[in-house]
Each structure stands twice: as C-alpha cells, then as structure tokens.
Amino acid sequence: MYVGADHAGVALKARLLAELERLGYRGVDVGATTAESTDYPDFAHRVARAVETGEAKRGVLVCGTGVGMAMAANRHPGVRAAVAWNPDVAELVRRHNDANVLTLGARVLDEEEAVRILERWLDAPFDGGRHVRRVHKIEEPG
Ligand code: RB5
C-alpha cells in the first residue's frame, strides 16, 4: 500500500502507516517526511503512478482537505481517487466507485475518525454489477 502526504498530512500519515502495519499491510511511504512546506501533487503523482502501473493495488494520500490530492491522483489512467470524510463514505466509494486511492483531509478530520475511515475503506469490497459499467465510463469522457 503506497502512502503519501504533504506537510499538512505528514503527522496523520505516520498514524495511518502504523495502523496499516498493525492490520498486516506493508506500507510504502513516499513522503513527505517533515512538516516543512511541500507541494501535494508531488506526492499524489508518486502514489498514483504506482497504482497506474500496477506496482501498487491501492494507495492512501493525505493533505489538508484531501481534495488537492484527489485532483492530482485522478489525472492518472486507472486511478480512482476519492475523498472520504466519514466511514460511510469510505465504504461507498469502495462499493460503488471501486476507489483504489483514498484521500483524507488532515485539517478537517479527527485522527481517530481518519483511522475508522481507513479501516472501512480497506474492508469494503467493490459491489460490481451495475457499478462495473459506470466505473468503466469514468475512463471514457465521450
Ligand atoms: C496546503 O496548505 C493545502 O493547500 C493542501 O494540504 C491541500 O489541502 C490541498 O488540497
């Protein structure tokens, strides 16, 4: 599982990496490593490229809101990055959107809630069925 963050998300990223390890996942930390100001797309592209190429099945990105990370990651073919602001949304972006990258907002989430969001996202399957057609259409702007 590739994990990245900018300066706003670096502390939450450390917590999420610890949780991933506790749950038996191998976390690959692409940075940032300090709270010094950084540019979120640099980290979004590292994680998204790993998912795009198949090097990673899924990834997690953290910035202030989760929004900039999702915008940048979603420029990569095959990447479906989704911001989740609560565990129910995290489950739905797996079940309906087959989100393979989770983005989180460190400035708008309590740390324990962020952990619950991560857990729900990890556990939820893609529902398939009618959602397969819709997910394919994401890659076909028409
Ligand atoms: C950094 O200040 C902030 O803009 C960034 O973390 C993120 O929220 C962007 O979407």
XYZ file of N, CA, C and O and ligand atoms in Angstrom:
578
model
N 0.853 -1.193 0.000
C 0.000 0.000 0.000
C 0.896 1.253 0.000
O 1.633 1.474 0.947
N 0.812 2.037 -1.088
C 1.608 3.260 -1.156
C 0.878 4.373 -0.401
O -0.331 4.535 -0.548
N 1.631 5.121 0.390
C 1.040 6.161 1.223
C 1.868 7.435 1.080
O 3.099 7.394 1.162
N 1.177 8.563 0.853
C 1.879 9.836 0.720
C 1.102 10.958 1.367
O -0.103 10.845 1.603
N 1.812 12.045 1.654
C 1.182 13.216 2.269
C 2.022 14.448 1.981
O 3.233 14.332 1.747
N 1.389 15.606 2.024
C 2.166 16.844 2.020
C 2.391 17.246 3.480
O 2.104 16.467 4.405
N 2.912 18.459 3.691
C 3.223 18.899 5.065
C 1.990 18.880 5.969
O 2.087 18.561 7.145
N 0.817 19.174 5.396
C -0.401 19.217 6.219
C -0.808 17.819 6.687
O -1.478 17.666 7.710
N -0.394 16.804 5.948
C -0.845 15.441 6.258
C 0.211 14.538 6.843
O -0.065 13.360 7.118
N 1.408 15.082 7.064
C 2.523 14.205 7.438
C 2.300 13.492 8.788
O 2.633 12.304 8.920
N 1.721 14.167 9.744
C 1.503 13.535 11.059
C 0.427 12.450 10.957
O 0.595 11.336 11.493
N -0.644 12.750 10.260
C -1.701 11.735 10.097
C -1.179 10.548 9.289
O -1.509 9.391 9.582
N -0.345 10.813 8.311
C 0.231 9.718 7.519
C 0.987 8.743 8.419
O 0.883 7.523 8.247
N 1.754 9.270 9.365
C 2.517 8.401 10.269
C 1.569 7.491 11.046
O 1.811 6.291 11.202
N 0.479 8.046 11.495
C -0.516 7.245 12.241
C -1.149 6.178 11.333
O -1.319 5.029 11.740
N -1.456 6.570 10.117
C -2.093 5.621 9.199
C -1.123 4.506 8.812
O -1.532 3.337 8.683
N 0.143 4.834 8.658
C 1.137 3.795 8.354
C 1.232 2.795 9.506
O 1.344 1.581 9.283
N 1.165 3.303 10.726
C 1.208 2.415 11.900
C -0.026 1.519 11.916
O 0.065 0.313 12.214
N -1.169 2.088 11.580
C -2.404 1.284 11.550
C -2.332 0.229 10.453
O -2.754 -0.909 10.651
N -1.806 0.613 9.310
C -1.684 -0.346 8.206
C -0.801 -1.517 8.630
O -1.129 -2.680 8.368
N 0.291 -1.204 9.295
C 1.209 -2.263 9.754
C 0.504 -3.178 10.751
O 0.574 -4.398 10.661
N -0.239 -2.556 11.668
C -0.998 -3.329 12.664
C -1.994 -4.270 11.990
O -2.242 -5.388 12.451
N -2.539 -3.837 10.873
C -3.537 -4.643 10.160
C -2.902 -5.631 9.180
O -3.609 -6.341 8.465
N -1.577 -5.641 9.119
C -0.891 -6.629 8.282
C -0.564 -6.170 6.869
O -0.179 -6.984 6.028
N -0.727 -4.878 6.598
C -0.369 -4.343 5.286
C 1.072 -3.862 5.301
O 1.569 -3.399 6.329
N 1.729 -3.932 4.143
C 3.069 -3.370 4.015
C 2.913 -1.963 3.439
O 2.518 -1.795 2.287
N 3.177 -0.975 4.247
C 3.043 0.413 3.801
C 4.333 0.895 3.156
O 5.411 0.691 3.702
N 4.205 1.508 1.985
C 5.370 2.110 1.326
C 5.190 3.624 1.413
O 4.257 4.182 0.835
N 6.069 4.265 2.175
C 5.958 5.692 2.457
C 6.704 6.493 1.390
O 7.929 6.419 1.299
N 5.969 7.277 0.579
C 6.615 8.057 -0.479
C 6.905 9.484 -0.018
O 7.284 10.334 -0.819
N 6.748 9.790 1.283
C 6.958 11.134 1.810
C 5.637 11.883 1.821
O 4.616 11.312 1.446
N 5.656 13.097 2.294
C 6.749 13.876 2.839
C 7.181 13.324 4.199
O 6.440 12.564 4.835
N 8.363 13.749 4.617
C 8.883 13.225 5.873
C 8.931 14.273 6.979
O 9.141 13.926 8.134
N 8.748 15.548 6.620
C 8.754 16.605 7.632
C 7.552 17.517 7.404
O 6.891 17.428 6.369
N 7.334 18.411 8.349
C 6.213 19.357 8.242
C 6.607 20.614 7.466
O 5.866 21.595 7.433
N 7.764 20.588 6.835
C 8.208 21.707 6.001
C 7.298 21.810 4.772
O 6.899 20.771 4.229
N 7.013 23.022 4.339
C 6.061 23.226 3.236
C 6.468 22.469 1.969
O 7.616 22.523 1.534
N 5.487 21.751 1.404
C 5.726 20.936 0.200
C 4.543 21.123 -0.747
O 3.540 21.735 -0.377
N 4.633 20.533 -1.927
C 3.567 20.631 -2.925
C 2.850 19.287 -3.034
O 3.445 18.287 -3.469
N 1.570 19.286 -2.676
C 0.842 17.999 -2.624
C 0.865 17.203 -3.933
O 0.910 15.967 -3.891
N 0.871 17.840 -5.138
C 0.861 16.983 -6.338
C 2.082 16.072 -6.447
O 1.997 14.983 -7.029
N 3.213 16.507 -5.904
C 4.429 15.669 -5.993
C 4.175 14.297 -5.375
O 4.608 13.274 -5.904
N 3.475 14.269 -4.273
C 3.229 13.004 -3.566
C 2.048 12.263 -4.179
O 2.049 11.026 -4.275
N 1.057 13.027 -4.619
C -0.093 12.394 -5.282
C 0.378 11.632 -6.511
O -0.045 10.487 -6.747
N 1.263 12.244 -7.303
C 1.721 11.580 -8.528
C 2.554 10.337 -8.222
O 2.460 9.342 -8.940
N 3.332 10.352 -7.176
C 4.124 9.159 -6.818
C 3.211 7.974 -6.500
O 3.422 6.861 -6.957
N 2.206 8.233 -5.688
C 1.288 7.148 -5.302
C 0.435 6.724 -6.500
O 0.274 5.535 -6.784
N -0.082 7.709 -7.227
C -0.974 7.398 -8.357
C -0.217 6.653 -9.448
O -0.773 5.753 -10.089
N 1.039 7.019 -9.691
C 1.815 6.321 -10.718
C 1.995 4.851 -10.342
O 1.927 3.966 -11.193
N 2.214 4.586 -9.069
C 2.378 3.196 -8.614
C 1.088 2.406 -8.845
O 1.133 1.238 -9.243
N -0.051 3.047 -8.653
C -1.333 2.366 -8.888
C -1.569 2.222 -10.394
O -1.987 1.169 -10.877
N -1.260 3.260 -11.123
C -1.446 3.236 -12.587
C -0.639 2.107 -13.229
O -1.141 1.402 -14.111
N 0.589 1.916 -12.777
C 1.465 0.905 -13.393
C 1.224 -0.490 -12.836
O 1.771 -1.455 -13.343
N 0.450 -0.594 -11.772
C 0.191 -1.896 -11.177
C 1.200 -2.289 -10.112
O 1.101 -3.360 -9.510
N 2.155 -1.386 -9.876
C 3.142 -1.649 -8.816
C 2.434 -1.730 -7.461
O 2.838 -2.472 -6.583
N 1.372 -0.953 -7.326
C 0.565 -0.998 -6.103
C -0.889 -1.217 -6.504
O -1.336 -0.744 -7.549
N -1.597 -1.937 -5.667
C -3.018 -2.154 -5.938
C -3.838 -0.941 -5.470
O -4.796 -0.544 -6.108
N -3.413 -0.390 -4.353
C -4.141 0.731 -3.777
C -3.189 1.724 -3.123
O -2.054 1.384 -2.807
N -3.688 2.921 -2.857
C -2.873 3.928 -2.197
C -3.697 4.824 -1.302
O -4.928 4.865 -1.402
N -2.995 5.518 -0.419
C -3.635 6.464 0.501
C -2.856 7.781 0.441
O -1.618 7.770 0.450
N -3.581 8.891 0.363
C -2.958 10.215 0.286
C -3.601 11.153 1.299
O -4.829 11.143 1.455
N -2.774 11.963 1.933
C -3.292 12.892 2.938
C -2.769 14.299 2.648
O -1.567 14.502 2.461
N -3.685 15.265 2.596
C -3.288 16.682 2.546
C -4.202 17.424 3.512
O -4.768 16.802 4.425
N -4.345 18.725 3.344
C -5.174 19.473 4.292
C -6.637 19.077 4.210
O -7.291 18.841 5.229
N -7.147 19.003 2.993
C -8.569 18.678 2.786
C -8.803 17.323 2.128
O -9.934 16.838 2.112
N -7.785 16.776 1.497
C -7.933 15.561 0.684
C -8.280 15.876 -0.761
O -8.170 15.012 -1.637
N -8.692 17.116 -1.024
C -9.198 17.466 -2.353
C -8.077 17.607 -3.383
O -8.146 17.048 -4.484
N -7.033 18.353 -3.041
C -5.935 18.526 -3.999
C -5.291 17.198 -4.354
O -4.951 16.953 -5.528
N -5.128 16.337 -3.386
C -4.546 15.009 -3.646
C -5.424 14.230 -4.623
O -4.919 13.584 -5.546
N -6.730 14.289 -4.442
C -7.633 13.557 -5.337
C -7.561 14.136 -6.747
O -7.508 13.392 -7.734
N -7.539 15.460 -6.851
C -7.471 16.094 -8.177
C -6.231 15.642 -8.937
O -6.304 15.307 -10.120
N -5.100 15.640 -8.269
C -3.840 15.262 -8.929
C -3.807 13.767 -9.238
O -3.449 13.359 -10.347
N -4.195 12.953 -8.291
C -4.136 11.493 -8.491
C -5.059 11.055 -9.616
O -4.745 10.136 -10.381
N -6.197 11.734 -9.747
C -7.176 11.333 -10.763
C -6.758 11.692 -12.184
O -7.461 11.333 -13.136
N -5.626 12.359 -12.367
C -5.104 12.582 -13.719
C -4.478 11.313 -14.292
O -4.167 11.254 -15.466
N -4.273 10.302 -13.457
C -3.629 9.060 -13.907
C -4.667 8.037 -14.350
O -5.591 7.718 -13.597
N -4.498 7.512 -15.572
C -5.450 6.499 -16.047
C -5.548 5.319 -15.081
O -4.530 4.858 -14.544
N -6.753 4.885 -14.860
C -6.960 3.723 -13.992
C -7.003 4.057 -12.514
O -7.302 3.195 -11.694
N -6.696 5.291 -12.189
C -6.738 5.695 -10.774
C -8.103 6.310 -10.484
O -8.571 7.184 -11.215
N -8.721 5.823 -9.441
C -9.991 6.380 -8.969
C -9.788 6.793 -7.519
O -9.924 5.982 -6.596
N -9.389 8.059 -7.369
C -9.110 8.583 -6.032
C -10.362 9.259 -5.489
O -11.012 10.026 -6.196
N -10.689 8.972 -4.258
C -11.892 9.541 -3.652
C -11.589 10.105 -2.273
O -10.902 9.473 -1.473
N -12.136 11.283 -2.032
C -12.050 11.877 -0.693
C -13.150 11.256 0.150
O -14.310 11.241 -0.261
N -12.804 10.785 1.317
C -13.838 10.282 2.240
C -13.778 11.104 3.522
O -12.706 11.314 4.074
N -14.935 11.572 3.950
C -14.993 12.414 5.144
C -15.664 11.706 6.312
O -15.763 12.251 7.403
N -16.127 10.502 6.081
C -16.606 9.688 7.199
C -16.575 8.214 6.766
O -16.386 7.913 5.577
N -16.736 7.270 7.695
C -16.612 5.853 7.330
C -17.668 5.391 6.327
O -17.389 4.521 5.495
N -18.866 5.939 6.383
C -19.898 5.524 5.419
C -19.497 5.892 3.992
O -19.688 5.110 3.060
N -18.949 7.087 3.838
C -18.487 7.486 2.508
C -17.342 6.572 2.065
O -17.281 6.147 0.904
N -16.453 6.239 2.983
C -15.320 5.359 2.650
C -15.817 4.009 2.135
O -15.280 3.450 1.173
N -16.847 3.485 2.759
C -17.394 2.197 2.321
C -18.051 2.338 0.940
O -17.863 1.491 0.059
N -18.794 3.428 0.759
C -19.495 3.611 -0.533
C -18.549 3.853 -1.698
O -18.824 3.410 -2.816
N -17.434 4.539 -1.460
C -16.507 4.764 -2.585
C -15.817 3.470 -2.992
O -15.355 3.347 -4.123
N -15.770 2.495 -2.108
C -15.299 1.153 -2.492
C -16.437 0.403 -3.199
O -16.259 -0.119 -4.285
N -17.578 0.339 -2.581
C -18.688 -0.475 -3.112
C -19.179 0.016 -4.465
O -19.430 -0.772 -5.358
N -19.299 1.320 -4.646
C -19.890 1.853 -5.881
C -18.849 2.337 -6.883
O -19.063 2.218 -8.090
N -17.764 2.936 -6.398
C -16.800 3.580 -7.307
C -15.500 2.801 -7.454
O -14.636 3.215 -8.220
N -15.364 1.715 -6.723
C -14.131 0.919 -6.749
C -12.910 1.823 -6.576
O -11.916 1.698 -7.304
N -13.005 2.744 -5.638
C -11.910 3.706 -5.418
C -10.639 2.963 -5.005
O -10.633 2.242 -4.003
N -9.586 3.159 -5.802
C -8.332 2.471 -5.480
C -7.324 3.386 -4.784
O -6.230 2.941 -4.422
N -7.705 4.641 -4.633
C -6.896 5.564 -3.815
C -7.852 6.296 -2.881
O -8.875 6.829 -3.309
N -7.500 6.298 -1.623
C -8.277 7.019 -0.600
C -7.539 8.310 -0.280
O -6.332 8.284 -0.016
N -8.256 9.432 -0.307
C -7.616 10.683 0.100
C -8.330 11.230 1.331
O -9.554 11.134 1.461
N -7.533 11.779 2.229
C -8.048 12.237 3.519
C -7.568 13.656 3.817
O -6.447 14.029 3.454
N -8.404 14.402 4.520
C -8.070 15.771 4.901
C -7.659 15.852 6.352
O -8.493 15.766 7.248
N -6.379 16.043 6.581
C -5.871 16.071 7.955
C -6.369 17.286 8.734
O -6.437 17.252 9.960
N -6.719 18.358 8.002
C -7.155 19.573 8.699
C -8.656 19.583 8.988
O -9.159 20.482 9.647
N -9.340 18.593 8.479
C -10.796 18.576 8.686
C -11.266 17.297 9.373
O -12.464 17.118 9.593
N -10.312 16.408 9.697
C -10.680 15.147 10.331
C -9.970 14.966 11.659
O -8.774 15.270 11.780
N -10.696 14.433 12.601
C -10.114 13.965 13.845
C -9.305 12.692 13.512
O -9.710 11.904 12.657
N -8.166 12.519 14.167
C -7.277 11.397 13.827
C -7.957 10.033 13.988
O -7.802 9.143 13.144
N -8.735 9.869 15.044
C -9.408 8.574 15.262
C -10.460 8.308 14.177
O -10.642 7.169 13.751
N -11.132 9.372 13.748
C -12.105 9.217 12.665
C -11.382 8.837 11.367
O -11.875 7.994 10.597
N -10.226 9.413 11.147
C -9.448 9.079 9.944
C -9.062 7.597 9.962
O -9.108 6.926 8.925
N -8.720 7.072 11.109
C -8.372 5.644 11.222
C -9.608 4.790 10.919
O -9.525 3.786 10.198
N -10.756 5.204 11.449
C -12.001 4.450 11.168
C -12.329 4.493 9.674
O -12.776 3.496 9.092
N -12.087 5.623 9.057
C -12.327 5.755 7.603
C -11.416 4.795 6.850
O -11.857 4.064 5.957
N -10.151 4.778 7.222
C -9.194 3.880 6.553
C -9.634 2.428 6.699
O -9.641 1.671 5.715
N -10.019 2.046 7.888
C -10.420 0.648 8.128
C -11.635 0.251 7.290
O -11.667 -0.832 6.704
N -12.626 1.136 7.242
C -13.830 0.815 6.451
C -13.502 0.702 4.976
O -14.024 -0.147 4.265
N -12.632 1.590 4.514
C -12.239 1.581 3.099
C -11.469 0.289 2.771
O -11.677 -0.321 1.731
N -10.606 -0.132 3.683
C -9.831 -1.357 3.451
C -10.734 -2.583 3.417
O -10.504 -3.511 2.639
N -11.753 -2.582 4.243
C -12.602 -3.775 4.401
C -13.685 -3.907 3.338
O -14.167 -5.010 3.086
N -14.119 -2.800 2.771
C -15.290 -2.855 1.884
C -14.903 -3.387 0.501
O -13.896 -2.966 -0.073
N -15.713 -4.291 -0.057
C -15.456 -4.795 -1.411
C -16.097 -3.886 -2.460
O -16.948 -3.059 -2.140
N -15.707 -4.081 -3.721
C -16.423 -3.448 -4.835
C -17.663 -4.295 -5.089
O -17.579 -5.529 -5.184
N -18.811 -3.678 -5.213
C -20.057 -4.425 -5.390
C -20.217 -5.009 -6.793
O -21.040 -5.920 -6.991
N -19.507 -4.468 -7.785
C -19.630 -4.980 -9.151
C -21.011 -4.701 -9.708
O -21.615 -3.665 -9.417
N -21.547 -5.659 -10.521
C -22.891 -5.495 -11.088
C -23.008 -4.223 -11.895
O -22.146 -3.913 -12.718
N -24.060 -3.440 -11.648
C -24.316 -2.222 -12.424
C -23.182 -1.208 -12.284
O -23.002 -0.337 -13.148
N -22.415 -1.321 -11.210
C -21.340 -0.343 -10.992
C -20.154 -0.556 -11.921
O -19.375 0.372 -12.142
N -20.009 -1.750 -12.486
C -18.888 -2.012 -13.403
C -19.005 -1.095 -14.618
O -18.040 -0.430 -15.024
N -20.193 -1.049 -15.210
C -20.420 -0.199 -16.385
C -20.129 1.267 -16.053
O -19.454 1.968 -16.814
N -20.566 1.705 -14.923
C -20.391 3.116 -14.550
C -18.925 3.452 -14.311
O -18.442 4.520 -14.705
N -18.241 2.531 -13.664
C -16.815 2.760 -13.396
C -16.039 2.797 -14.715
O -15.141 3.631 -14.895
N -16.405 1.930 -15.677
C -15.734 1.969 -16.978
C -15.971 3.308 -17.668
O -15.085 3.852 -18.324
N -17.164 3.855 -17.524
C -17.492 5.123 -18.176
C -16.669 6.302 -17.631
O -16.537 7.330 -18.289
N -16.125 6.155 -16.433
C -15.278 7.225 -15.883
C -14.080 7.467 -16.804
O -13.658 8.605 -17.015
N -13.568 6.388 -17.395
C -12.387 6.489 -18.265
C -12.753 6.902 -19.688
O -11.883 7.030 -20.534
N -14.038 7.059 -19.960
C -14.497 7.380 -21.325
C -15.290 8.686 -21.300
O -16.522 8.662 -21.247
N -14.605 9.826 -21.341
C -15.338 11.104 -21.240
C -16.315 11.347 -22.400
O -17.166 12.191 -22.317
N -16.188 10.591 -23.503
C -17.169 10.691 -24.593
C -16.917 11.845 -25.547
O -16.012 12.614 -25.398
C -1.631 23.065 1.902
O -1.692 24.252 2.618
C -3.018 22.664 1.392
O -3.386 23.501 0.360
C -3.018 21.231 0.965
O -2.654 20.422 2.035
C -4.334 20.630 0.483
O -5.371 20.877 1.382
C -4.708 20.879 -0.900
O -5.735 20.387 -1.396
